[in-house]
Coordinates of N, CA and C in Angstrom, one line a residue:
X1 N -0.7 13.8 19.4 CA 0.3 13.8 18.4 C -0.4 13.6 17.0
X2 N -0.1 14.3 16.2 CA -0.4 14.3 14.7 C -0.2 13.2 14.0
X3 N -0.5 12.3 13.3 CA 0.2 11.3 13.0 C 0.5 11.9 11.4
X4 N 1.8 10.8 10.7 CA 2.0 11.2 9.2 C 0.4 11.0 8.6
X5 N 0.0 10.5 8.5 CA -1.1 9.8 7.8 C -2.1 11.5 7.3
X6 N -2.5 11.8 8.7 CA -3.3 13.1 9.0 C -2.6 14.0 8.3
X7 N -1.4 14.4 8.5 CA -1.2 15.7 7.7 C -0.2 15.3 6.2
X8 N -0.2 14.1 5.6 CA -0.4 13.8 4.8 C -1.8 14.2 3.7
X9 N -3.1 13.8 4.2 CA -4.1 13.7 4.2 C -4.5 15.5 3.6
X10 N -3.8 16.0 4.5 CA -3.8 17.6 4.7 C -3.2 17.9 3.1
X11 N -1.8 17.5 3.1 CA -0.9 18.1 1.3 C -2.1 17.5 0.4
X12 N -2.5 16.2 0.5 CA -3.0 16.1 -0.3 C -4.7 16.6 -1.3
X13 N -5.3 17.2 0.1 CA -6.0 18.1 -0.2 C -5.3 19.0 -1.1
X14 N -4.7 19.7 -0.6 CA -3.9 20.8 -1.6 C -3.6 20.9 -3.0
X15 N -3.5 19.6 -3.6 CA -3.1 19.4 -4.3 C -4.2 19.1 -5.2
X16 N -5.5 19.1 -4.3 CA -6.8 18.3 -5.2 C -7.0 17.1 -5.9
X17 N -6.1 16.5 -5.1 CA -5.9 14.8 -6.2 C -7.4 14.4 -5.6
X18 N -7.5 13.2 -6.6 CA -8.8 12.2 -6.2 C -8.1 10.5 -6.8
X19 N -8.7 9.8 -6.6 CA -7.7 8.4 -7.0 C -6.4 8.3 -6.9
X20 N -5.8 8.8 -5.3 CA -4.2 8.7 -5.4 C -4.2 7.8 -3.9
X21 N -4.8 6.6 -4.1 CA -4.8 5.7 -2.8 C -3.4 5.1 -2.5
X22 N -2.9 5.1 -3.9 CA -1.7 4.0 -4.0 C -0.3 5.1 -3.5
X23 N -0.6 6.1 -3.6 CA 0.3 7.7 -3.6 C 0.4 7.7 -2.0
X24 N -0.9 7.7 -1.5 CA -1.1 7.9 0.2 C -0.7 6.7 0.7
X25 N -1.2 5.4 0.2 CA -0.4 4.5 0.9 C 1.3 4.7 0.8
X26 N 1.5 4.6 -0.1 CA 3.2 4.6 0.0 C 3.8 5.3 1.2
X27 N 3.1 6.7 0.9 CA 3.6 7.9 1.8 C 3.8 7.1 3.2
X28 N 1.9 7.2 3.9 CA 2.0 6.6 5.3 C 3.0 5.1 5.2
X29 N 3.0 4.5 4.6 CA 4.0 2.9 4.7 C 5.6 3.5 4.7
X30 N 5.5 4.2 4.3 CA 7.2 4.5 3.9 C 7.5 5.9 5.3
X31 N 6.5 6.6 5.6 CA 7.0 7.5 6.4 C 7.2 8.6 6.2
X32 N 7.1 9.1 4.9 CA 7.5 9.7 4.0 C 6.5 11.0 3.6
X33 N 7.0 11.5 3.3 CA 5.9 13.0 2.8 C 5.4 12.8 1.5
X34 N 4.1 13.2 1.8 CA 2.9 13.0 0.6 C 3.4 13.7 -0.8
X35 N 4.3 14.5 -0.9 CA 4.6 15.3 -1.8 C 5.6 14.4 -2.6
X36 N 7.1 13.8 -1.6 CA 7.9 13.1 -1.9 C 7.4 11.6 -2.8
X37 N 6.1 11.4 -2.1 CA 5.2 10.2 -3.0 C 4.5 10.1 -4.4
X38 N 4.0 11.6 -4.4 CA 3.5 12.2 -5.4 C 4.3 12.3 -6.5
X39 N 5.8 12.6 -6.4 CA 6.5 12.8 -7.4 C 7.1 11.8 -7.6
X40 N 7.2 10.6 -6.6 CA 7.7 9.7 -7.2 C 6.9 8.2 -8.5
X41 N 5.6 9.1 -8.1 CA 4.8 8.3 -9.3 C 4.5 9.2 -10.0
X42 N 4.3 10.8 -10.3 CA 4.1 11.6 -11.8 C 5.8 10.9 -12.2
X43 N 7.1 10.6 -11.9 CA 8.3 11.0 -12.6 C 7.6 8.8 -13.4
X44 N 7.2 8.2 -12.1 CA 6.8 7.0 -13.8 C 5.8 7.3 -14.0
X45 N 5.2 8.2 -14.7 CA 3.7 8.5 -15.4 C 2.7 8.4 -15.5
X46 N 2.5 8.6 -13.6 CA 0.6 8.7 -13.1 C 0.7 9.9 -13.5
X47 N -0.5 10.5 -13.8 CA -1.3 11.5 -14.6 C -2.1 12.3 -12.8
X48 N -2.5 13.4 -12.6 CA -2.8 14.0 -11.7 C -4.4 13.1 -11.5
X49 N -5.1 13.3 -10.6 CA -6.5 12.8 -10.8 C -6.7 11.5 -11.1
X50 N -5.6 10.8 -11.4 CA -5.8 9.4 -12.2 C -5.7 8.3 -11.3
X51 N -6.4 7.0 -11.3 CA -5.6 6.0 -10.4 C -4.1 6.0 -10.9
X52 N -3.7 5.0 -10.2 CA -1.9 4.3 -10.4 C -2.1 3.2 -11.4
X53 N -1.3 3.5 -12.1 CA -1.4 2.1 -13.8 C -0.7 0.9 -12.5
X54 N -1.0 -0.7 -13.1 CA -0.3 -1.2 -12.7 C 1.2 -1.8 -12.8
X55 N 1.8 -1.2 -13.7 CA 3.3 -0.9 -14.1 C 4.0 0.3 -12.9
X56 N 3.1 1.6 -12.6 CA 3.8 1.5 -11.8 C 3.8 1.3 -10.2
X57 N 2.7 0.6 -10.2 CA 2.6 -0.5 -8.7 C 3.8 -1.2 -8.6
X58 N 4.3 -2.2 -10.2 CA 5.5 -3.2 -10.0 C 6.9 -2.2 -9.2
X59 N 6.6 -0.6 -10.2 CA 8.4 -0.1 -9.6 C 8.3 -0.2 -8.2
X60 N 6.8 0.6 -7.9 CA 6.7 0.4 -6.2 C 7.3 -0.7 -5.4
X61 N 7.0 -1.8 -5.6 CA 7.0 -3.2 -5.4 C 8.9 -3.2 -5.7
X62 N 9.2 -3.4 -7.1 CA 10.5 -3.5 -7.2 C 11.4 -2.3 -6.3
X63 N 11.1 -1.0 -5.9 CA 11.7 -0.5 -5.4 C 11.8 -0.1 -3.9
X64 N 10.4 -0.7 -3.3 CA 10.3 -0.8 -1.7 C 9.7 -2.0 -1.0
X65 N 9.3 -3.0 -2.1 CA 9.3 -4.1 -1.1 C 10.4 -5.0 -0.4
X66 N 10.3 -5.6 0.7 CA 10.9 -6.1 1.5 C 10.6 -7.7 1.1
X67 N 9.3 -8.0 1.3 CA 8.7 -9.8 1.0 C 7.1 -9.1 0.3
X68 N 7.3 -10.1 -0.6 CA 5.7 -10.1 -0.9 C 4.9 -11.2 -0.9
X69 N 3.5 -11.1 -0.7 CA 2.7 -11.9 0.3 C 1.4 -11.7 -0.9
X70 N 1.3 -13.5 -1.5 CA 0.0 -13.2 -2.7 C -0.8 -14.0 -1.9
X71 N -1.8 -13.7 -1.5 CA -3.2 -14.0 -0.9 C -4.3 -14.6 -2.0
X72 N -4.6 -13.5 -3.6 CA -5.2 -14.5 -4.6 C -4.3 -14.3 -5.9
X73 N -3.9 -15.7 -6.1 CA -2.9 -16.2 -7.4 C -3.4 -15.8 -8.6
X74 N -4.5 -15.2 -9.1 CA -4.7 -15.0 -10.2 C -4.3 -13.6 -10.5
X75 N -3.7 -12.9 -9.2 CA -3.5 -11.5 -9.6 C -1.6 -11.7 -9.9
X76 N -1.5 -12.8 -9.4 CA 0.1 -12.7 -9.6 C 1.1 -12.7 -11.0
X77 N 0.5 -11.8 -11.9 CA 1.5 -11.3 -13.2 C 1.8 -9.7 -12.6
X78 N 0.7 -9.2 -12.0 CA 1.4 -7.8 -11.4 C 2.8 -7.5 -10.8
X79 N 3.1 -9.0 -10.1 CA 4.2 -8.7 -9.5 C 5.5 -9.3 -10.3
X80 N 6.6 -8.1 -10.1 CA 7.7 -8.7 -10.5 C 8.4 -9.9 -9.8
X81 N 9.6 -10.5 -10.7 CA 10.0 -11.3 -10.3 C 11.3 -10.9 -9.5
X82 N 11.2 -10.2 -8.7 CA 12.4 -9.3 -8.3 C 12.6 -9.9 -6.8
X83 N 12.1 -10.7 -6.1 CA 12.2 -11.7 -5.2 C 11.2 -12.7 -4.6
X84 N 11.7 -13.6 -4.0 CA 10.6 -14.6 -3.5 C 9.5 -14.3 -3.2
X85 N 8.4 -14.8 -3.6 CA 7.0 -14.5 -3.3 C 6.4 -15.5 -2.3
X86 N 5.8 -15.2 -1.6 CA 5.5 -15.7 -0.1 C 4.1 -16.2 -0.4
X87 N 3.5 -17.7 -0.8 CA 2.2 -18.0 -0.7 C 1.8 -19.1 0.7
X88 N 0.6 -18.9 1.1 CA 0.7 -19.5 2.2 C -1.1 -20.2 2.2
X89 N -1.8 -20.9 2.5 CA -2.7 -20.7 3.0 C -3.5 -20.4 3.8
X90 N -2.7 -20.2 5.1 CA -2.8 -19.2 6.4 C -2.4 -17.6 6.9
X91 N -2.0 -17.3 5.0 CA -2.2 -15.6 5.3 C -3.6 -15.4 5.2
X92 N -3.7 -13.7 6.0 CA -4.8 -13.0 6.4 C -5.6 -12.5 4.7
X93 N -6.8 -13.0 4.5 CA -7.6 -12.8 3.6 C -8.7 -11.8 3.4
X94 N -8.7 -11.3 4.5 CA -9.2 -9.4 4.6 C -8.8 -8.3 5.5
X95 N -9.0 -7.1 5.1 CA -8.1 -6.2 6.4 C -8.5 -6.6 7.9
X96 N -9.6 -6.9 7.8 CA -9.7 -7.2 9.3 C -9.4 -8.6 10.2
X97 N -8.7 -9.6 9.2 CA -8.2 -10.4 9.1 C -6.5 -10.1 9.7
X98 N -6.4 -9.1 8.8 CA -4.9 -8.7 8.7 C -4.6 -8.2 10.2
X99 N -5.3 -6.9 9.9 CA -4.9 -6.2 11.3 C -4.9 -6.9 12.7
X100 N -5.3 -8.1 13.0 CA -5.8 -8.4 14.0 C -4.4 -10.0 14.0
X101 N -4.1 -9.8 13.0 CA -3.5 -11.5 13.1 C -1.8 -10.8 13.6
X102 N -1.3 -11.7 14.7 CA 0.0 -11.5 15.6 C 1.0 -11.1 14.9
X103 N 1.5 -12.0 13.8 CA 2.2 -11.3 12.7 C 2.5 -10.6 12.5
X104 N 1.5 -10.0 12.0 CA 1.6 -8.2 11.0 C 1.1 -6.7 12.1
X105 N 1.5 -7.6 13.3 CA 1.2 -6.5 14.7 C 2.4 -5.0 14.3
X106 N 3.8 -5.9 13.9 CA 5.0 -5.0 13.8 C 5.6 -4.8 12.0
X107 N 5.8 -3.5 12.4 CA 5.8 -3.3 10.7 C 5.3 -2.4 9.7
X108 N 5.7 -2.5 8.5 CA 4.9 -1.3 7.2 C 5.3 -2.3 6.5
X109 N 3.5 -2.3 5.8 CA 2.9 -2.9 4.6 C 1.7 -1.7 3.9
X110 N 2.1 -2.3 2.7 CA 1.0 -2.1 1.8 C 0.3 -2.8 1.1
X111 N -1.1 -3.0 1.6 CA -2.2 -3.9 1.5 C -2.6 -3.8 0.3
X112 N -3.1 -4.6 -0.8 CA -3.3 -3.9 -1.9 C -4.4 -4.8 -2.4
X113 N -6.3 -4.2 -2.2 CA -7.5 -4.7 -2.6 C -7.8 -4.3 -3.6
X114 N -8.7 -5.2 -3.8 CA -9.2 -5.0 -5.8 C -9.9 -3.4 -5.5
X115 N -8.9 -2.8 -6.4 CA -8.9 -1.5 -7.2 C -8.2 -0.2 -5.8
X116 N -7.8 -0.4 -4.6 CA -7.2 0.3 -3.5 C -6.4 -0.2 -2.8
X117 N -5.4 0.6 -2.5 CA -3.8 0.4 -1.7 C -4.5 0.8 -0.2
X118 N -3.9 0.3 0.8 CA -4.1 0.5 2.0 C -2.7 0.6 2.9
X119 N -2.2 1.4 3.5 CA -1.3 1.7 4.0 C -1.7 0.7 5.8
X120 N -0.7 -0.2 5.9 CA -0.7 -0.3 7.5 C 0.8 -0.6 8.2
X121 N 0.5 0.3 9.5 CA 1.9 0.4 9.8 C 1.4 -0.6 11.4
X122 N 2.4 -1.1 12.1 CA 2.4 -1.7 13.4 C 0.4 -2.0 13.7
X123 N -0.2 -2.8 12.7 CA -1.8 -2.9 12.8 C -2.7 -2.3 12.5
X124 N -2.0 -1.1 12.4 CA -3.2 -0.1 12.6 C -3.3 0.7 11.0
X125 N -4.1 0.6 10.6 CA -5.0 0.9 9.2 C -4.6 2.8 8.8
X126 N -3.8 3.0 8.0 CA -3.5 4.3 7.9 C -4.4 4.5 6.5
X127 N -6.0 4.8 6.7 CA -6.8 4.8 5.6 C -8.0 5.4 6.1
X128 N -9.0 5.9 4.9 CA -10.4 5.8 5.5 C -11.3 4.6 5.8
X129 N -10.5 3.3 5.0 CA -11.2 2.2 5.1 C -11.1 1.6 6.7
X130 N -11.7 1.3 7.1 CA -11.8 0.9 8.5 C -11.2 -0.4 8.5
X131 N -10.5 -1.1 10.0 CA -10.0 -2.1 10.3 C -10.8 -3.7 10.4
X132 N -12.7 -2.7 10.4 CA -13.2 -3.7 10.6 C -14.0 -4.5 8.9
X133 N -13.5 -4.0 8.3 CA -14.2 -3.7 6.8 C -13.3 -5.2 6.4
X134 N -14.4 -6.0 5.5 CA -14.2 -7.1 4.9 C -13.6 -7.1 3.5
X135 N -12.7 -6.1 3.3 CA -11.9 -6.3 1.7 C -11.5 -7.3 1.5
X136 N -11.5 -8.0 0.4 CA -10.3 -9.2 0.4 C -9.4 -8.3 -0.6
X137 N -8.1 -8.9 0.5 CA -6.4 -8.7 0.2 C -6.7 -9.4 -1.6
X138 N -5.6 -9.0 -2.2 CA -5.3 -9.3 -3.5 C -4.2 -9.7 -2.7
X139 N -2.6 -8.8 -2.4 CA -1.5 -9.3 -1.6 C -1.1 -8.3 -1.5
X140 N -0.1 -8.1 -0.8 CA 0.6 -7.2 0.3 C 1.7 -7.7 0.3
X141 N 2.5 -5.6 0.2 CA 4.3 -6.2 0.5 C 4.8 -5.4 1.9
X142 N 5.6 -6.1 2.2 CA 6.2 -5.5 3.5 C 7.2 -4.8 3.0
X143 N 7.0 -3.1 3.3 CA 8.2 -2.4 2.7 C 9.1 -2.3 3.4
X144 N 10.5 -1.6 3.1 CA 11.8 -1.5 3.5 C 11.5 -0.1 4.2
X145 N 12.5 0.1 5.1 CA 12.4 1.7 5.2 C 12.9 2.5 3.8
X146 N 12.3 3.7 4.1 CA 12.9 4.6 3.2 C 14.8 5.2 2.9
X147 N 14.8 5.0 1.7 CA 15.8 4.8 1.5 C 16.7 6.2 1.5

């Protein structure tokens, strides 16, 4: 079976992006087609080739998260105040932390490490970064389905 991730991966060639991590994550987290993701961040004003500003990470956030989950507090002005924020000190502190803890077994989240989005759906890492790779989490929201 193909997964979205893979022929996501595929539009996105096409299109020749480079720094569209935050674009791919959405896509694989949300379910959703790489193209449908793409225009939903050129229409708030990523630029082609560009990373994602973090203004529009927040609409991301204000428009598909479910709970958000801050791992390190000094990053927390990124996030809007648009619902409860979840601090803990027994959330997972790297992807391989993450994928592995019972919790976040079930589900779409978007992992979000200093300077890259990581899409993970039911554990499993919809990325080139590997499961076993030591990022530290900045925080992660658990998205809604697509609406």
């Amino acid at each position: 079976m193909i997964k979205n991730s893979e022929v996501n991966a595929k539009i996105a060639e096409s299109f020749r992006e480079t720094n569209d991590c935050n674009v791919r994550a959405m896509a694989n987290a949300l379910g959703i087609n790489y193209r449908q993701a793409h225009a939903y961040h050129k229409k708030r004003g990523r630029k082609n080739r560009r990373g994602t500003s973090g203004l529009i990470v927040r609409d991301v956030i204000k428009d598909y998260a479910k709970e958000i989950f801050i791992v390190q507090k000094k990053y927390i002005a990124l996030i809007p105040q648009v619902m409860e924020i979840i601090e803990s000190a027994d959330l997972p502190r790297t992807v391989n932390q993450f994928t592995k803890d019972k919790r976040f077994q079930k589900g779409r989240f978007i992992v979000y490490v200093r300077g890259h989005a990581i899409a993970i759906v039911d554990g499993k890492t919809q990325d080139w970064v590997s499961e076993n790779r030591q990022h530290r989490i900045v925080f992660f929201i658990k998205v809604k389905k697509e609406r």
